[in-house]
């Protein structure tokens, strides 16, 4: 049973983190410093220092994270430009690290498995099929290697990935069912790190079995259980663990994606969901059938053009213009 008061207090801490803690103005100032470094390296075509561009993508990501929170969480609006640009940064982080996989094979990654899955899912929700397919191909090419460290502990991330695979009729390691167990077992056989991969997905296992049900009451019940699971963990905001972080703690993307996928198959979805989690500003975000690409992010575009110019093997060179 959810402790409602504890949940509400946790949400207040979640919101205040971007009001009294990580202030937008401070993040913006750091972003502007990074942008000047980027402009200098790109302007002088300093290829010996170009790994610094990849490092500075993290500052760009944090800027757009703060912008998204400021626009939606704090102001209560529905502007998703910041969210889209966050995911665009993750995409280019992947593309950049692919360049350095030989030159710097152990380079610390600027993204996580979680960020890649979340980006892939959002691209599919936005209708950005070209970029989605490029990212999916990058994932399957490097899955289980340094660039895609799949030793992921969060159950909802495995749920999102598996639902995505079933929705798109795609596979990883030859399967789109119980993927996390397949990965865990295969990693064990070749002695790869897999200790964080869960043994079960809790409520998400049941949802994956029944996500395509035509019974509205059944899917309402499953969403209620998902909300309860998410809310219980989000109540521990600030602690280590699933939904305990201030980035996505109260953003119910796994429920939003489930609803999105069901709509694509003309399956019934709840008209409204009456619980605290699903009535926060982030939960109320609505994505169109084909979302417009975000406005050009100058610093990000400079990095992309630099890599296109200096590295023929850079993946985007094979696909022409992107995010347009």
Short mmCIF file of N, CA and C in Angstrom, two decimals, residues 26-110:
data_model
loop_
_atom_site.label_atom_id
_atom_site.label_comp_id
_atom_site.label_asym_id
_atom_site.label_seq_id
_atom_site.Cartn_x
_atom_site.Cartn_y
_atom_site.Cartn_z
N UNK A 26 22.53 28.30 -13.32
CA UNK A 26 23.88 27.77 -13.11
C UNK A 26 24.26 26.75 -14.17
N UNK A 27 23.31 25.89 -14.54
CA UNK A 27 23.55 24.90 -15.59
C UNK A 27 23.78 25.59 -16.92
N UNK A 28 23.02 26.64 -17.18
CA UNK A 28 23.15 27.40 -18.43
C UNK A 28 24.53 28.05 -18.53
N UNK A 29 25.04 28.56 -17.41
CA UNK A 29 26.37 29.19 -17.41
C UNK A 29 27.46 28.17 -17.75
N UNK A 30 27.35 26.96 -17.17
CA UNK A 30 28.33 25.91 -17.45
C UNK A 30 28.24 25.47 -18.92
N UNK A 31 27.02 25.44 -19.42
CA UNK A 31 26.82 25.09 -20.82
C UNK A 31 27.49 26.11 -21.73
N UNK A 32 27.37 27.38 -21.40
CA UNK A 32 27.97 28.43 -22.23
C UNK A 32 29.50 28.34 -22.22
N UNK A 33 30.07 27.94 -21.08
CA UNK A 33 31.52 27.73 -21.01
C UNK A 33 31.93 26.59 -21.93
N UNK A 34 31.16 25.51 -21.89
CA UNK A 34 31.45 24.36 -22.75
C UNK A 34 31.30 24.72 -24.22
N UNK A 35 30.30 25.52 -24.52
CA UNK A 35 30.07 25.91 -25.91
C UNK A 35 31.26 26.69 -26.47
N UNK A 36 31.88 27.52 -25.64
CA UNK A 36 33.05 28.27 -26.09
C UNK A 36 34.22 27.34 -26.38
N UNK A 37 34.37 26.29 -25.54
CA UNK A 37 35.44 25.31 -25.78
C UNK A 37 35.19 24.58 -27.10
N UNK A 38 33.94 24.24 -27.33
CA UNK A 38 33.56 23.55 -28.56
C UNK A 38 33.84 24.43 -29.76
N UNK A 39 33.45 25.69 -29.68
CA UNK A 39 33.65 26.63 -30.78
C UNK A 39 35.14 26.76 -31.12
N UNK A 40 36.00 26.78 -30.08
CA UNK A 40 37.44 26.93 -30.29
C UNK A 40 38.01 25.69 -31.00
N UNK A 41 37.66 24.49 -30.52
CA UNK A 41 38.19 23.25 -31.11
C UNK A 41 37.71 23.09 -32.55
N UNK A 42 36.41 23.36 -32.76
CA UNK A 42 35.85 23.22 -34.10
C UNK A 42 36.41 24.30 -35.03
N UNK A 43 36.48 25.52 -34.53
CA UNK A 43 36.95 26.63 -35.36
C UNK A 43 38.38 26.44 -35.83
N UNK A 44 39.23 25.84 -34.97
CA UNK A 44 40.63 25.62 -35.32
C UNK A 44 40.88 24.20 -35.81
N UNK A 45 39.81 23.43 -35.94
CA UNK A 45 39.88 22.04 -36.42
C UNK A 45 40.96 21.24 -35.67
N UNK A 46 40.92 21.32 -34.36
CA UNK A 46 41.93 20.68 -33.52
C UNK A 46 41.61 19.20 -33.33
N UNK A 47 41.97 18.38 -34.29
CA UNK A 47 41.63 16.95 -34.23
C UNK A 47 42.34 16.22 -33.10
N UNK A 48 43.49 16.75 -32.66
CA UNK A 48 44.19 16.09 -31.56
C UNK A 48 43.46 16.29 -30.22
N UNK A 49 42.54 17.21 -30.18
CA UNK A 49 41.78 17.47 -28.95
C UNK A 49 40.29 17.13 -29.10
N UNK A 50 39.94 16.48 -30.18
CA UNK A 50 38.50 16.36 -30.46
C UNK A 50 37.75 15.44 -29.51
N UNK A 51 38.45 14.61 -28.72
CA UNK A 51 37.74 13.81 -27.71
C UNK A 51 37.10 14.71 -26.65
N UNK A 52 37.62 15.93 -26.53
CA UNK A 52 37.03 16.90 -25.59
C UNK A 52 35.61 17.26 -26.02
N UNK A 53 35.36 17.23 -27.31
CA UNK A 53 34.00 17.49 -27.80
C UNK A 53 33.03 16.46 -27.24
N UNK A 54 33.45 15.22 -27.23
CA UNK A 54 32.61 14.14 -26.73
C UNK A 54 32.36 14.31 -25.23
N UNK A 55 33.39 14.69 -24.52
CA UNK A 55 33.24 14.92 -23.08
C UNK A 55 32.25 16.05 -22.82
N UNK A 56 32.30 17.10 -23.63
CA UNK A 56 31.43 18.25 -23.42
C UNK A 56 29.97 17.99 -23.80
N UNK A 57 29.71 16.89 -24.48
CA UNK A 57 28.32 16.53 -24.76
C UNK A 57 27.54 16.31 -23.47
N UNK A 58 28.23 15.89 -22.41
CA UNK A 58 27.56 15.72 -21.12
C UNK A 58 27.01 17.04 -20.59
N UNK A 59 27.76 18.12 -20.79
CA UNK A 59 27.30 19.44 -20.34
C UNK A 59 26.07 19.87 -21.15
N UNK A 60 26.07 19.53 -22.43
CA UNK A 60 24.93 19.86 -23.28
C UNK A 60 23.70 19.07 -22.82
N UNK A 61 23.92 17.80 -22.50
CA UNK A 61 22.83 16.96 -22.01
C UNK A 61 22.23 17.56 -20.73
N UNK A 62 23.09 17.94 -19.80
CA UNK A 62 22.61 18.49 -18.52
C UNK A 62 21.85 19.80 -18.73
N UNK A 63 22.30 20.57 -19.70
CA UNK A 63 21.59 21.83 -20.00
C UNK A 63 20.17 21.54 -20.46
N UNK A 64 20.02 20.60 -21.37
CA UNK A 64 18.68 20.30 -21.88
C UNK A 64 17.82 19.56 -20.85
N UNK A 65 18.45 18.78 -19.99
CA UNK A 65 17.71 18.18 -18.88
C UNK A 65 17.13 19.27 -17.99
N UNK A 66 17.95 20.24 -17.65
CA UNK A 66 17.49 21.34 -16.81
C UNK A 66 16.42 22.17 -17.51
N UNK A 67 16.58 22.36 -18.82
CA UNK A 67 15.58 23.10 -19.59
C UNK A 67 14.24 22.37 -19.59
N UNK A 68 14.28 21.04 -19.78
CA UNK A 68 13.06 20.24 -19.76
C UNK A 68 12.36 20.34 -18.40
N UNK A 69 13.13 20.20 -17.34
CA UNK A 69 12.54 20.27 -16.00
C UNK A 69 11.97 21.66 -15.74
N UNK A 70 12.66 22.68 -16.19
CA UNK A 70 12.19 24.05 -15.99
C UNK A 70 10.89 24.30 -16.75
N UNK A 71 10.81 23.79 -17.98
CA UNK A 71 9.63 24.01 -18.81
C UNK A 71 8.42 23.22 -18.34
N UNK A 72 8.64 21.97 -17.92
CA UNK A 72 7.52 21.08 -17.64
C UNK A 72 7.29 20.88 -16.14
N UNK A 73 8.33 20.45 -15.43
CA UNK A 73 8.16 20.13 -14.01
C UNK A 73 7.90 21.36 -13.17
N UNK A 74 8.64 22.43 -13.43
CA UNK A 74 8.52 23.64 -12.60
C UNK A 74 7.42 24.56 -13.11
N UNK A 75 7.42 24.82 -14.42
CA UNK A 75 6.43 25.75 -14.98
C UNK A 75 5.09 25.08 -15.27
N UNK A 76 5.07 23.75 -15.28
CA UNK A 76 3.81 23.04 -15.53
C UNK A 76 3.36 23.10 -16.97
N UNK A 77 4.31 23.37 -17.89
CA UNK A 77 3.96 23.43 -19.31
C UNK A 77 4.07 22.08 -19.97
N UNK A 78 4.06 22.07 -21.30
CA UNK A 78 4.16 20.80 -22.04
C UNK A 78 5.19 20.89 -23.16
N UNK A 79 6.18 21.76 -22.98
CA UNK A 79 7.23 21.92 -23.98
C UNK A 79 8.23 20.78 -23.87
N UNK A 80 8.38 20.01 -24.92
CA UNK A 80 9.27 18.84 -24.89
C UNK A 80 10.59 19.07 -25.63
N UNK A 81 10.90 20.31 -25.98
CA UNK A 81 12.13 20.60 -26.70
C UNK A 81 13.36 20.12 -25.92
N UNK A 82 13.37 20.37 -24.62
CA UNK A 82 14.50 19.96 -23.80
C UNK A 82 14.66 18.45 -23.77
N UNK A 83 13.55 17.74 -23.59
CA UNK A 83 13.57 16.28 -23.56
C UNK A 83 14.08 15.72 -24.89
N UNK A 84 13.58 16.24 -25.98
CA UNK A 84 14.01 15.77 -27.30
C UNK A 84 15.50 16.01 -27.52
N UNK A 85 15.98 17.17 -27.12
CA UNK A 85 17.39 17.47 -27.31
C UNK A 85 18.28 16.64 -26.40
N UNK A 86 17.81 16.28 -25.20
CA UNK A 86 18.54 15.35 -24.34
C UNK A 86 18.80 14.06 -25.09
N UNK A 87 17.75 13.55 -25.72
CA UNK A 87 17.87 12.27 -26.42
C UNK A 87 18.68 12.40 -27.70
N UNK A 88 18.62 13.56 -28.30
CA UNK A 88 19.46 13.82 -29.47
C UNK A 88 20.93 13.81 -29.06
N UNK A 89 21.24 14.35 -27.89
CA UNK A 89 22.61 14.32 -27.37
C UNK A 89 23.06 12.88 -27.15
N UNK A 90 22.20 12.06 -26.54
CA UNK A 90 22.54 10.65 -26.30
C UNK A 90 22.85 9.95 -27.62
N UNK A 91 22.06 10.23 -28.64
CA UNK A 91 22.28 9.66 -29.97
C UNK A 91 23.69 10.01 -30.46
N UNK A 92 24.06 11.28 -30.37
CA UNK A 92 25.37 11.70 -30.87
C UNK A 92 26.51 11.24 -29.97
N UNK A 93 26.24 11.03 -28.70
CA UNK A 93 27.25 10.43 -27.83
C UNK A 93 27.60 9.03 -28.34
N UNK A 94 26.57 8.28 -28.69
CA UNK A 94 26.80 6.93 -29.24
C UNK A 94 27.59 7.00 -30.54
N UNK A 95 27.20 7.91 -31.41
CA UNK A 95 27.88 8.03 -32.69
C UNK A 95 29.35 8.45 -32.50
N UNK A 96 29.59 9.32 -31.54
CA UNK A 96 30.95 9.78 -31.27
C UNK A 96 31.81 8.69 -30.67
N UNK A 97 31.25 7.95 -29.69
CA UNK A 97 32.03 6.88 -29.07
C UNK A 97 32.38 5.78 -30.07
N UNK A 98 31.54 5.60 -31.09
CA UNK A 98 31.84 4.61 -32.11
C UNK A 98 33.13 4.97 -32.84
N UNK A 99 33.39 6.26 -33.01
CA UNK A 99 34.62 6.71 -33.66
C UNK A 99 35.84 6.31 -32.84
N UNK A 100 35.73 6.45 -31.53
CA UNK A 100 36.88 6.27 -30.64
C UNK A 100 37.06 4.85 -30.13
N UNK A 101 36.25 3.91 -30.60
CA UNK A 101 36.30 2.54 -30.05
C UNK A 101 37.66 1.87 -30.26
N UNK A 102 38.43 2.32 -31.26
CA UNK A 102 39.77 1.77 -31.50
C UNK A 102 40.83 2.67 -30.86
N UNK A 103 40.69 3.96 -31.07
CA UNK A 103 41.67 4.91 -30.55
C UNK A 103 41.67 4.95 -29.02
N UNK A 104 40.49 4.95 -28.42
CA UNK A 104 40.35 4.95 -26.95
C UNK A 104 39.37 3.84 -26.55
N UNK A 105 39.78 2.57 -26.62
CA UNK A 105 38.85 1.46 -26.40
C UNK A 105 38.24 1.40 -25.01
N UNK A 106 38.91 1.99 -24.02
CA UNK A 106 38.40 1.97 -22.65
C UNK A 106 37.88 3.34 -22.20
N UNK A 107 37.61 4.21 -23.14
CA UNK A 107 37.14 5.56 -22.80
C UNK A 107 35.85 5.48 -22.01
N UNK A 108 35.77 6.25 -20.93
CA UNK A 108 34.56 6.27 -20.11
C UNK A 108 33.39 6.77 -20.95
N UNK A 109 32.29 6.04 -20.90
CA UNK A 109 31.13 6.38 -21.72
C UNK A 109 30.38 7.58 -21.15
N UNK A 110 29.87 8.40 -22.03
CA UNK A 110 29.09 9.56 -21.61
C UNK A 110 27.62 9.25 -21.49
#
